[in-house]
mmCIF file of C-alpha atoms in Angstrom:
data_model
loop_
_atom_site.group_PDB
_atom_site.id
_atom_site.type_symbol
_atom_site.label_atom_id
_atom_site.label_comp_id
_atom_site.label_asym_id
_atom_site.label_seq_id
_atom_site.Cartn_x
_atom_site.Cartn_y
_atom_site.Cartn_z
ATOM 1 C CA UNK Q 1 34.678 59.803 -13.837
ATOM 2 C CA UNK Q 2 32.216 61.786 -11.799
ATOM 3 C CA UNK Q 3 33.270 63.340 -8.611
ATOM 4 C CA UNK Q 4 32.056 61.928 -5.336
ATOM 5 C CA UNK Q 5 30.615 64.469 -3.019
ATOM 6 C CA UNK Q 6 32.470 64.628 0.318
ATOM 7 C CA UNK Q 7 30.370 63.987 3.417
ATOM 8 C CA UNK Q 8 31.558 65.792 6.464
ATOM 9 C CA UNK Q 9 32.464 63.495 9.190
ATOM 10 C CA UNK Q 10 31.221 63.841 12.729
ATOM 11 C CA UNK Q 11 34.596 65.264 13.892
ATOM 12 C CA UNK Q 12 34.321 68.077 11.584
ATOM 13 C CA UNK Q 13 30.730 68.984 12.211
ATOM 14 C CA UNK Q 14 31.126 70.860 15.285
ATOM 15 C CA UNK Q 15 34.042 73.343 16.024
ATOM 16 C CA UNK Q 16 37.169 72.009 17.957
ATOM 17 C CA UNK Q 17 36.874 72.980 21.674
ATOM 18 C CA UNK Q 18 39.006 75.916 22.610
ATOM 19 C CA UNK Q 19 42.022 74.596 24.787
ATOM 20 C CA UNK Q 20 41.861 77.896 26.837
ATOM 21 C CA UNK Q 21 38.055 77.389 27.772
ATOM 22 C CA UNK Q 22 38.460 73.796 29.160
ATOM 23 C CA UNK Q 23 37.384 73.284 32.729
ATOM 24 C CA UNK Q 24 40.174 72.830 35.343
ATOM 25 C CA UNK Q 25 39.578 71.068 38.517
ATOM 26 C CA UNK Q 26 40.215 73.136 41.694
ATOM 27 C CA UNK Q 27 43.099 70.755 42.774
ATOM 28 C CA UNK Q 28 44.909 71.092 39.443
ATOM 29 C CA UNK Q 29 44.518 74.886 39.553
ATOM 30 C CA UNK Q 30 46.207 74.645 43.004
ATOM 31 C CA UNK Q 31 48.948 72.660 41.694
ATOM 32 C CA UNK Q 32 49.564 75.199 39.046
ATOM 33 C CA UNK Q 33 49.936 78.023 41.480
ATOM 34 C CA UNK Q 34 53.678 78.832 42.141
ATOM 35 C CA UNK Q 35 52.776 79.389 45.980
ATOM 36 C CA UNK Q 36 51.652 75.658 46.353
ATOM 37 C CA UNK Q 37 55.233 74.286 47.123
ATOM 38 C CA UNK Q 38 55.906 77.025 49.885
ATOM 39 C CA UNK Q 39 52.496 76.823 51.304
ATOM 40 C CA UNK Q 40 52.805 73.106 51.681
ATOM 41 C CA UNK Q 41 56.204 73.549 53.140
ATOM 42 C CA UNK Q 42 54.898 76.084 55.795
ATOM 43 C CA UNK Q 43 52.037 73.764 56.694
ATOM 44 C CA UNK Q 44 54.542 70.855 57.311
ATOM 45 C CA UNK Q 45 56.966 73.125 59.291
ATOM 46 C CA UNK Q 46 54.088 74.267 61.535
ATOM 47 C CA UNK Q 47 52.739 70.725 62.131
ATOM 48 C CA UNK Q 48 56.235 69.508 62.893
ATOM 49 C CA UNK Q 49 57.057 72.249 65.455
ATOM 50 C CA UNK Q 50 53.599 72.149 66.716
ATOM 51 C CA UNK Q 51 54.192 68.562 67.715
ATOM 52 C CA UNK Q 52 57.740 68.897 68.918
ATOM 53 C CA UNK Q 53 57.459 72.354 70.654
ATOM 54 C CA UNK Q 54 53.894 73.197 71.010
ATOM 55 C CA UNK Q 55 54.033 73.500 74.813
ATOM 56 C CA UNK Q 56 57.387 75.418 75.001
ATOM 57 C CA UNK Q 57 56.078 78.874 74.371
ATOM 58 C CA UNK Q 58 57.084 78.899 70.603
ATOM 59 C CA UNK Q 59 53.335 79.753 69.795
ATOM 60 C CA UNK Q 60 52.643 82.145 72.672
ATOM 61 C CA UNK Q 61 52.367 85.769 71.679
ATOM 62 C CA UNK Q 62 55.831 86.680 72.368
ATOM 63 C CA UNK Q 63 57.067 83.622 70.604
ATOM 64 C CA UNK Q 64 55.128 84.398 67.583
ATOM 65 C CA UNK Q 65 56.717 87.997 67.588
ATOM 66 C CA UNK Q 66 60.076 86.628 67.776
ATOM 67 C CA UNK Q 67 59.929 84.171 64.753
ATOM 68 C CA UNK Q 68 57.822 86.669 62.734
ATOM 69 C CA UNK Q 69 60.414 89.248 63.273
ATOM 70 C CA UNK Q 70 63.058 87.023 61.891
ATOM 71 C CA UNK Q 71 60.827 86.021 58.894
ATOM 72 C CA UNK Q 72 60.038 89.655 58.289
ATOM 73 C CA UNK Q 73 63.780 90.769 57.915
ATOM 74 C CA UNK Q 74 64.312 87.908 55.369
ATOM 75 C CA UNK Q 75 60.862 88.692 53.857
ATOM 76 C CA UNK Q 76 61.818 92.134 53.084
ATOM 77 C CA UNK Q 77 64.686 91.259 50.699
ATOM 78 C CA UNK Q 78 62.957 88.049 49.597
ATOM 79 C CA UNK Q 79 60.213 90.188 47.956
ATOM 80 C CA UNK Q 80 62.853 92.145 45.923
ATOM 81 C CA UNK Q 81 64.670 88.921 45.063
ATOM 82 C CA UNK Q 82 61.533 87.279 43.839
ATOM 83 C CA UNK Q 83 60.584 90.136 41.516
ATOM 84 C CA UNK Q 84 64.084 90.191 40.178
ATOM 85 C CA UNK Q 85 64.136 86.600 39.576
ATOM 86 C CA UNK Q 86 60.786 86.600 37.711
ATOM 87 C CA UNK Q 87 62.182 89.187 35.546
ATOM 88 C CA UNK Q 88 65.113 86.753 34.704
ATOM 89 C CA UNK Q 89 67.983 88.244 36.642
ATOM 90 C CA UNK Q 90 70.048 87.636 39.992
ATOM 91 C CA UNK Q 91 71.577 89.951 42.462
ATOM 92 C CA UNK Q 92 74.432 88.496 44.574
ATOM 93 C CA UNK Q 93 75.391 91.972 46.102
ATOM 94 C CA UNK Q 94 72.344 91.935 48.468
ATOM 95 C CA UNK Q 95 74.080 91.122 51.597
ATOM 96 C CA UNK Q 96 77.076 93.607 50.725
ATOM 97 C CA UNK Q 97 74.438 96.271 50.033
ATOM 98 C CA UNK Q 98 73.028 95.685 53.475
ATOM 99 C CA UNK Q 99 76.323 96.300 55.239
ATOM 100 C CA UNK Q 100 77.235 99.277 53.108
ATOM 101 C CA UNK Q 101 73.794 100.950 53.544
ATOM 102 C CA UNK Q 102 73.984 100.500 57.266
ATOM 103 C CA UNK Q 103 77.249 102.348 57.459
ATOM 104 C CA UNK Q 104 76.142 104.983 55.222
ATOM 105 C CA UNK Q 105 73.176 105.563 57.592
ATOM 106 C CA UNK Q 106 75.373 105.460 60.763
ATOM 107 C CA UNK Q 107 78.312 107.571 59.642
ATOM 108 C CA UNK Q 108 76.345 110.819 58.638
ATOM 109 C CA UNK Q 109 74.258 110.485 61.806
ATOM 110 C CA UNK Q 110 76.992 109.952 64.446
ATOM 111 C CA UNK Q 111 79.935 111.679 62.761
ATOM 112 C CA UNK Q 112 78.434 114.488 60.402
ATOM 113 C CA UNK Q 113 75.676 115.641 62.749
ATOM 114 C CA UNK Q 114 72.864 114.809 60.389
ATOM 115 C CA UNK Q 115 69.432 114.039 61.614
ATOM 116 C CA UNK Q 116 68.898 110.298 61.070
ATOM 117 C CA UNK Q 117 65.944 110.859 58.658
ATOM 118 C CA UNK Q 118 68.381 112.716 56.429
ATOM 119 C CA UNK Q 119 70.781 109.973 56.725
ATOM 120 C CA UNK Q 120 68.389 107.453 55.686
ATOM 121 C CA UNK Q 121 67.540 109.461 52.649
ATOM 122 C CA UNK Q 122 71.206 109.641 51.920
ATOM 123 C CA UNK Q 123 71.466 105.879 52.249
ATOM 124 C CA UNK Q 124 68.439 105.152 49.980
ATOM 125 C CA UNK Q 125 69.720 107.591 47.452
ATOM 126 C CA UNK Q 126 73.089 105.937 47.348
ATOM 127 C CA UNK Q 127 71.329 102.560 46.838
ATOM 128 C CA UNK Q 128 69.136 103.705 44.161
ATOM 129 C CA UNK Q 129 72.363 104.871 42.169
ATOM 130 C CA UNK Q 130 74.118 101.742 42.797
ATOM 131 C CA UNK Q 131 71.040 99.581 41.885
ATOM 132 C CA UNK Q 132 70.595 101.483 38.721
ATOM 133 C CA UNK Q 133 74.241 101.123 37.836
ATOM 134 C CA UNK Q 134 74.007 97.333 38.439
ATOM 135 C CA UNK Q 135 71.027 97.131 36.088
ATOM 136 C CA UNK Q 136 72.609 99.450 33.358
ATOM 137 C CA UNK Q 137 75.772 97.403 33.386
ATOM 138 C CA UNK Q 138 73.729 94.252 32.966
ATOM 139 C CA UNK Q 139 71.650 95.552 30.210
ATOM 140 C CA UNK Q 140 74.357 97.514 28.162
ATOM 141 C CA UNK Q 141 77.116 94.955 28.285
ATOM 142 C CA UNK Q 142 74.854 91.853 27.936
ATOM 143 C CA UNK Q 143 76.988 90.117 30.764
ATOM 144 C CA UNK Q 144 75.034 87.778 33.055
ATOM 145 C CA UNK Q 145 73.704 89.643 36.146
ATOM 146 C CA UNK Q 146 75.474 86.716 38.222
ATOM 147 C CA UNK Q 147 78.931 88.093 37.126
ATOM 148 C CA UNK Q 148 77.952 91.756 37.388
ATOM 149 C CA UNK Q 149 76.452 91.636 40.937
ATOM 150 C CA UNK Q 150 79.182 89.166 42.048
ATOM 151 C CA UNK Q 151 81.643 92.073 41.236
ATOM 152 C CA UNK Q 152 79.616 94.438 43.158
ATOM 153 C CA UNK Q 153 79.381 92.015 46.016
ATOM 154 C CA UNK Q 154 83.088 92.444 46.544
ATOM 155 C CA UNK Q 155 83.095 96.256 45.629
ATOM 156 C CA UNK Q 156 80.526 97.089 48.235
ATOM 157 C CA UNK Q 157 81.862 95.030 50.941
ATOM 158 C CA UNK Q 158 85.385 96.434 50.434
ATOM 159 C CA UNK Q 159 83.938 100.035 50.398
ATOM 160 C CA UNK Q 160 81.989 99.200 53.651
ATOM 161 C CA UNK Q 161 85.342 98.198 55.450
ATOM 162 C CA UNK Q 162 87.477 100.827 53.756
ATOM 163 C CA UNK Q 163 85.263 103.913 54.101
ATOM 164 C CA UNK Q 164 84.429 103.066 57.732
ATOM 165 C CA UNK Q 165 88.057 102.635 58.704
ATOM 166 C CA UNK Q 166 88.980 105.802 56.776
ATOM 167 C CA UNK Q 167 86.255 108.093 58.426
ATOM 168 C CA UNK Q 168 85.668 106.566 61.798
ATOM 169 C CA UNK Q 169 88.628 104.123 62.428
ATOM 170 C CA UNK Q 170 85.990 101.478 63.368
ATOM 171 C CA UNK Q 171 83.932 98.818 61.608
ATOM 172 C CA UNK Q 172 81.030 98.789 64.160
ATOM 173 C CA UNK Q 173 79.289 102.066 64.912
ATOM 174 C CA UNK Q 174 76.797 102.629 67.835
ATOM 175 C CA UNK Q 175 78.088 105.508 69.899
ATOM 176 C CA UNK Q 176 80.137 108.609 69.225
ATOM 177 C CA UNK Q 177 80.851 111.639 71.547
ATOM 178 C CA UNK Q 178 78.003 110.537 73.802
ATOM 179 C CA UNK Q 179 75.327 109.999 71.201
ATOM 180 C CA UNK Q 180 74.069 106.620 70.223
ATOM 181 C CA UNK Q 181 72.114 105.484 67.353
ATOM 182 C CA UNK Q 182 69.353 104.062 69.490
ATOM 183 C CA UNK Q 183 68.851 107.466 71.280
ATOM 184 C CA UNK Q 184 69.072 109.300 67.927
ATOM 185 C CA UNK Q 185 66.424 106.887 66.525
ATOM 186 C CA UNK Q 186 64.041 107.428 69.561
ATOM 187 C CA UNK Q 187 64.483 111.202 69.298
ATOM 188 C CA UNK Q 188 63.931 111.467 65.511
ATOM 189 C CA UNK Q 189 60.166 111.587 65.239
ATOM 190 C CA UNK Q 190 60.047 110.920 61.473
ATOM 191 C CA UNK Q 191 62.573 108.060 61.626
ATOM 192 C CA UNK Q 192 60.911 106.536 64.612
ATOM 193 C CA UNK Q 193 57.509 106.687 63.036
ATOM 194 C CA UNK Q 194 58.728 104.723 59.949
ATOM 195 C CA UNK Q 195 61.409 102.265 61.130
ATOM 196 C CA UNK Q 196 61.727 102.099 64.897
ATOM 197 C CA UNK Q 197 59.698 100.568 67.632
ATOM 198 C CA UNK Q 198 56.446 98.679 67.451
ATOM 199 C CA UNK Q 199 52.761 99.168 66.576
ATOM 200 C CA UNK Q 200 49.813 97.926 68.489
ATOM 201 C CA UNK Q 201 51.378 98.510 72.051
ATOM 202 C CA UNK Q 202 47.990 99.612 73.555
ATOM 203 C CA UNK Q 203 46.053 96.639 72.142
ATOM 204 C CA UNK Q 204 48.861 94.213 73.537
ATOM 205 C CA UNK Q 205 48.623 95.785 76.939
ATOM 206 C CA UNK Q 206 44.831 95.589 77.030
ATOM 207 C CA UNK Q 207 45.024 91.919 76.044
ATOM 208 C CA UNK Q 208 47.536 91.451 79.049
ATOM 209 C CA UNK Q 209 45.198 93.240 81.448
ATOM 210 C CA UNK Q 210 42.387 90.933 80.390
ATOM 211 C CA UNK Q 211 44.628 87.988 81.021
ATOM 212 C CA UNK Q 212 44.503 86.727 77.570
ATOM 213 C CA UNK Q 213 48.447 87.193 77.070
ATOM 214 C CA UNK Q 214 51.435 86.947 79.304
ATOM 215 C CA UNK Q 215 52.125 90.167 81.326
ATOM 216 C CA UNK Q 216 55.057 91.494 83.221
ATOM 217 C CA UNK Q 217 55.042 92.457 86.831
ATOM 218 C CA UNK Q 218 53.781 95.997 86.141
ATOM 219 C CA UNK Q 219 50.843 94.574 84.097
ATOM 220 C CA UNK Q 220 52.103 95.524 80.541
ATOM 221 C CA UNK Q 221 52.263 92.787 77.864
ATOM 222 C CA UNK Q 222 55.393 90.614 77.738
ATOM 223 C CA UNK Q 223 55.188 91.075 73.991
ATOM 224 C CA UNK Q 224 55.769 94.764 73.294
ATOM 225 C CA UNK Q 225 53.860 94.880 70.125
ATOM 226 C CA UNK Q 226 54.137 94.307 66.385
ATOM 227 C CA UNK Q 227 57.622 95.253 65.138
ATOM 228 C CA UNK Q 228 57.852 97.751 62.390
ATOM 229 C CA UNK Q 229 59.765 95.441 60.217
ATOM 230 C CA UNK Q 230 56.743 92.888 60.173
ATOM 231 C CA UNK Q 231 54.420 95.760 58.954
ATOM 232 C CA UNK Q 232 56.938 96.732 56.130
ATOM 233 C CA UNK Q 233 57.177 93.033 55.201
ATOM 234 C CA UNK Q 234 53.485 92.681 54.989
ATOM 235 C CA UNK Q 235 53.155 95.847 53.075
ATOM 236 C CA UNK Q 236 55.797 95.017 50.546
ATOM 237 C CA UNK Q 237 54.271 91.523 50.181
ATOM 238 C CA UNK Q 238 50.895 92.981 49.404
ATOM 239 C CA UNK Q 239 52.238 95.516 46.934
ATOM 240 C CA UNK Q 240 54.435 93.168 45.155
ATOM 241 C CA UNK Q 241 51.543 90.557 44.691
ATOM 242 C CA UNK Q 242 49.297 93.228 43.467
ATOM 243 C CA UNK Q 243 51.756 94.586 40.912
ATOM 244 C CA UNK Q 244 52.191 91.166 39.462
ATOM 245 C CA UNK Q 245 48.605 90.298 39.363
ATOM 246 C CA UNK Q 246 46.852 93.628 38.443
ATOM 247 C CA UNK Q 247 49.462 96.134 37.090
ATOM 248 C CA UNK Q 248 50.935 96.528 33.628
ATOM 249 C CA UNK Q 249 54.315 96.621 34.989
ATOM 250 C CA UNK Q 250 53.687 93.154 36.591
ATOM 251 C CA UNK Q 251 52.857 91.827 33.208
ATOM 252 C CA UNK Q 252 56.053 93.456 31.879
ATOM 253 C CA UNK Q 253 58.204 91.657 34.563
ATOM 254 C CA UNK Q 254 56.680 88.210 33.716
ATOM 255 C CA UNK Q 255 57.079 88.792 29.916
ATOM 256 C CA UNK Q 256 60.684 90.068 30.217
ATOM 257 C CA UNK Q 257 61.620 87.005 32.415
ATOM 258 C CA UNK Q 258 59.871 84.582 30.080
ATOM 259 C CA UNK Q 259 61.495 85.812 26.768
ATOM 260 C CA UNK Q 260 63.170 89.095 26.836
ATOM 261 C CA UNK Q 261 63.449 89.242 22.951
ATOM 262 C CA UNK Q 262 59.821 88.403 22.476
ATOM 263 C CA UNK Q 263 58.903 91.037 24.961
ATOM 264 C CA UNK Q 264 61.020 93.706 23.246
ATOM 265 C CA UNK Q 265 59.449 92.805 19.907
ATOM 266 C CA UNK Q 266 55.889 93.394 21.693
ATOM 267 C CA UNK Q 267 57.098 96.953 22.538
ATOM 268 C CA UNK Q 268 57.887 96.265 26.185
ATOM 269 C CA UNK Q 269 60.761 98.471 27.497
ATOM 270 C CA UNK Q 270 62.970 95.529 28.603
ATOM 271 C CA UNK Q 271 65.975 97.647 29.613
ATOM 272 C CA UNK Q 272 63.977 100.022 31.678
ATOM 273 C CA UNK Q 273 62.129 97.096 33.415
ATOM 274 C CA UNK Q 274 65.297 95.389 34.344
ATOM 275 C CA UNK Q 275 66.987 98.662 35.659
ATOM 276 C CA UNK Q 276 63.722 99.376 37.840
ATOM 277 C CA UNK Q 277 64.092 95.681 39.217
ATOM 278 C CA UNK Q 278 67.659 96.166 40.232
ATOM 279 C CA UNK Q 279 66.651 99.535 41.839
ATOM 280 C CA UNK Q 280 63.922 97.913 43.837
ATOM 281 C CA UNK Q 281 66.169 95.142 44.984
ATOM 282 C CA UNK Q 282 68.789 97.771 46.180
ATOM 283 C CA UNK Q 283 66.045 99.639 48.036
ATOM 284 C CA UNK Q 284 64.713 96.451 49.781
ATOM 285 C CA UNK Q 285 68.440 95.811 50.869
ATOM 286 C CA UNK Q 286 68.729 99.211 52.215
ATOM 287 C CA UNK Q 287 65.234 99.015 54.009
ATOM 288 C CA UNK Q 288 66.589 95.779 55.581
ATOM 289 C CA UNK Q 289 69.738 97.703 56.772
ATOM 290 C CA UNK Q 290 67.729 100.783 58.151
ATOM 291 C CA UNK Q 291 65.353 98.562 60.101
ATOM 292 C CA UNK Q 292 68.207 96.514 61.261
ATOM 293 C CA UNK Q 293 70.071 99.625 62.431
ATOM 294 C CA UNK Q 294 66.919 100.844 64.151
ATOM 295 C CA UNK Q 295 66.330 97.527 65.752
ATOM 296 C CA UNK Q 296 69.939 96.586 67.031
ATOM 297 C CA UNK Q 297 71.070 100.343 67.673
ATOM 298 C CA UNK Q 298 74.298 99.727 65.582
ATOM 299 C CA UNK Q 299 75.707 99.343 62.174
ATOM 300 C CA UNK Q 300 78.575 97.016 61.227
ATOM 301 C CA UNK Q 301 80.500 96.790 57.848
ATOM 302 C CA UNK Q 302 80.200 93.007 57.858
ATOM 303 C CA UNK Q 303 76.316 92.835 58.254
ATOM 304 C CA UNK Q 304 74.320 91.000 55.673
ATOM 305 C CA UNK Q 305 76.568 88.033 55.345
ATOM 306 C CA UNK Q 306 74.992 85.253 53.120
ATOM 307 C CA UNK Q 307 71.677 87.126 53.111
ATOM 308 C CA UNK Q 308 71.779 87.085 49.267
ATOM 309 C CA UNK Q 309 71.589 83.286 49.364
ATOM 310 C CA UNK Q 310 68.893 83.161 51.895
ATOM 311 C CA UNK Q 311 66.696 85.601 49.798
ATOM 312 C CA UNK Q 312 67.228 83.492 46.690
ATOM 313 C CA UNK Q 313 66.388 80.370 48.513
ATOM 314 C CA UNK Q 314 63.189 81.888 50.055
ATOM 315 C CA UNK Q 315 62.277 82.969 46.446
ATOM 316 C CA UNK Q 316 63.027 79.487 44.897
ATOM 317 C CA UNK Q 317 61.070 77.883 47.630
ATOM 318 C CA UNK Q 318 58.155 80.371 46.732
ATOM 319 C CA UNK Q 319 57.976 78.972 43.247
ATOM 320 C CA UNK Q 320 60.315 81.255 41.494
ATOM 321 C CA UNK Q 321 62.153 79.589 38.536
ATOM 322 C CA UNK Q 322 65.755 80.122 38.080
ATOM 323 C CA UNK Q 323 65.071 80.735 34.403
ATOM 324 C CA UNK Q 324 62.806 83.606 35.101
ATOM 325 C CA UNK Q 325 59.156 84.188 33.845
ATOM 326 C CA UNK Q 326 57.456 82.530 36.635
ATOM 327 C CA UNK Q 327 57.064 82.864 40.343
ATOM 328 C CA UNK Q 328 55.295 84.449 43.296
ATOM 329 C CA UNK Q 329 55.957 87.359 45.803
ATOM 330 C CA UNK Q 330 53.534 85.717 48.267
ATOM 331 C CA UNK Q 331 55.342 82.314 47.854
ATOM 332 C CA UNK Q 332 58.790 84.037 48.622
ATOM 333 C CA UNK Q 333 57.183 85.482 51.662
ATOM 334 C CA UNK Q 334 55.950 82.193 52.715
ATOM 335 C CA UNK Q 335 59.505 80.712 52.151
ATOM 336 C CA UNK Q 336 60.906 83.505 54.489
ATOM 337 C CA UNK Q 337 58.273 82.623 57.008
ATOM 338 C CA UNK Q 338 59.442 78.968 56.862
ATOM 339 C CA UNK Q 339 63.124 80.111 57.671
ATOM 340 C CA UNK Q 340 61.839 82.248 60.632
ATOM 341 C CA UNK Q 341 59.861 79.485 62.231
ATOM 342 C CA UNK Q 342 62.838 76.970 61.694
ATOM 343 C CA UNK Q 343 65.460 79.289 62.867
ATOM 344 C CA UNK Q 344 63.602 80.408 66.123
ATOM 345 C CA UNK Q 345 61.876 77.096 66.521
ATOM 346 C CA UNK Q 346 65.006 74.983 66.701
ATOM 347 C CA UNK Q 347 65.892 76.903 69.966
ATOM 348 C CA UNK Q 348 62.577 75.669 71.452
ATOM 349 C CA UNK Q 349 63.615 71.960 70.918
ATOM 350 C CA UNK Q 350 66.515 69.847 71.782
ATOM 351 C CA UNK Q 351 67.964 70.034 68.153
ATOM 352 C CA UNK Q 352 71.374 71.534 67.650
ATOM 353 C CA UNK Q 353 71.139 75.007 66.021
ATOM 354 C CA UNK Q 354 74.034 73.926 63.620
ATOM 355 C CA UNK Q 355 71.424 71.794 61.773
ATOM 356 C CA UNK Q 356 69.773 75.053 60.446
ATOM 357 C CA UNK Q 357 71.933 75.571 57.561
ATOM 358 C CA UNK Q 358 71.480 71.783 56.699
ATOM 359 C CA UNK Q 359 67.779 72.650 56.623
ATOM 360 C CA UNK Q 360 68.224 75.632 54.252
ATOM 361 C CA UNK Q 361 70.087 73.458 51.732
ATOM 362 C CA UNK Q 362 67.552 70.545 52.064
ATOM 363 C CA UNK Q 363 64.651 72.954 51.534
ATOM 364 C CA UNK Q 364 66.351 74.469 48.530
ATOM 365 C CA UNK Q 365 66.865 71.180 46.893
ATOM 366 C CA UNK Q 366 63.468 69.888 47.764
ATOM 367 C CA UNK Q 367 61.763 73.025 46.329
ATOM 368 C CA UNK Q 368 63.564 72.875 43.057
ATOM 369 C CA UNK Q 369 62.717 69.233 42.642
ATOM 370 C CA UNK Q 370 59.068 69.763 43.640
ATOM 371 C CA UNK Q 371 58.576 72.872 41.380
ATOM 372 C CA UNK Q 372 59.959 70.991 38.358
ATOM 373 C CA UNK Q 373 57.794 67.995 39.245
ATOM 374 C CA UNK Q 374 54.563 69.969 39.602
ATOM 375 C CA UNK Q 375 55.349 72.182 36.423
ATOM 376 C CA UNK Q 376 55.842 69.011 34.314
ATOM 377 C CA UNK Q 377 52.553 67.390 35.416
ATOM 378 C CA UNK Q 378 50.673 70.602 34.767
ATOM 379 C CA UNK Q 379 52.287 71.128 31.428
ATOM 380 C CA UNK Q 380 51.432 67.492 30.303
ATOM 381 C CA UNK Q 381 47.804 68.175 31.434
ATOM 382 C CA UNK Q 382 47.942 65.282 34.092
ATOM 383 C CA UNK Q 383 45.513 65.266 36.957
#
């Protein structure tokens, strides 16, 4: 029986198209971005408050500064929380670290005679040590970061109260022997340049002189300037987004959060990456505390209550998955912006402020459901 020559079919004549080279529509590409949910939520929030509080002064220059300041404080820790979550870990000690770092700044400055910049260095050094210890315990013990950082949540909160009572007899520090933290912050040139006051005062006053913004009786702008916390927030957001998009360490973070074992097999230093992320989170918490002390002129052992949950919610709204390996720093900052607008915007309406927490829970649930829905559609290739 003679062999029958096989004729290649039309499907095998040409090479199969590469899935990675297929054309993606702009709309589907936008849906695939982790920031899409938070961007949509921010637009919706601005539209709602624009309709309900547009003429109340909420969107005047001083109103914008007010809600931008609230968003910036949350945004500082949301950036750290987003990076940590993308790396596949959690930190529930954020709020306790804020209270502890604030006391470690105030006690040396008010009771030990340290310059405020040196006290800030001391607070950051402690936070770096504790953050590294958090990460080391998670990596070496294999325990979930939820458990390890929950333990530090209680340890740091207890230390804040116990140490402040032991050394000062008080849990709220603002003045000691005629010296106040506010005066020390203004007198310390380095500390004031980095953490205290505003930027752009001259520009704002010029705008007031031209009649473009509201002015006081003396002619200066009603809005003093851009608070330093807003500058720090924007700088951290840009640095975090650039790191994830353009730097090798950002690729390592995404790989470690996606599959730590696979990342380790590829030669990525998984343990080092996770420890660095915990250190960065601790530094963001301490930066929050230092900026808060500079702004309020006081430190309290119970500061930072529930900030860990708000930071995680902002990160989830920003597109960060609870399982790690996916997310956006810009999205987390947009989530913080949503919180700032809502928290301050409610005061410009007739809505009871008690509904703010209800909104937070609703936003968290909506963000998780929306992110899962969009991710499934993109994964299935639907348009």
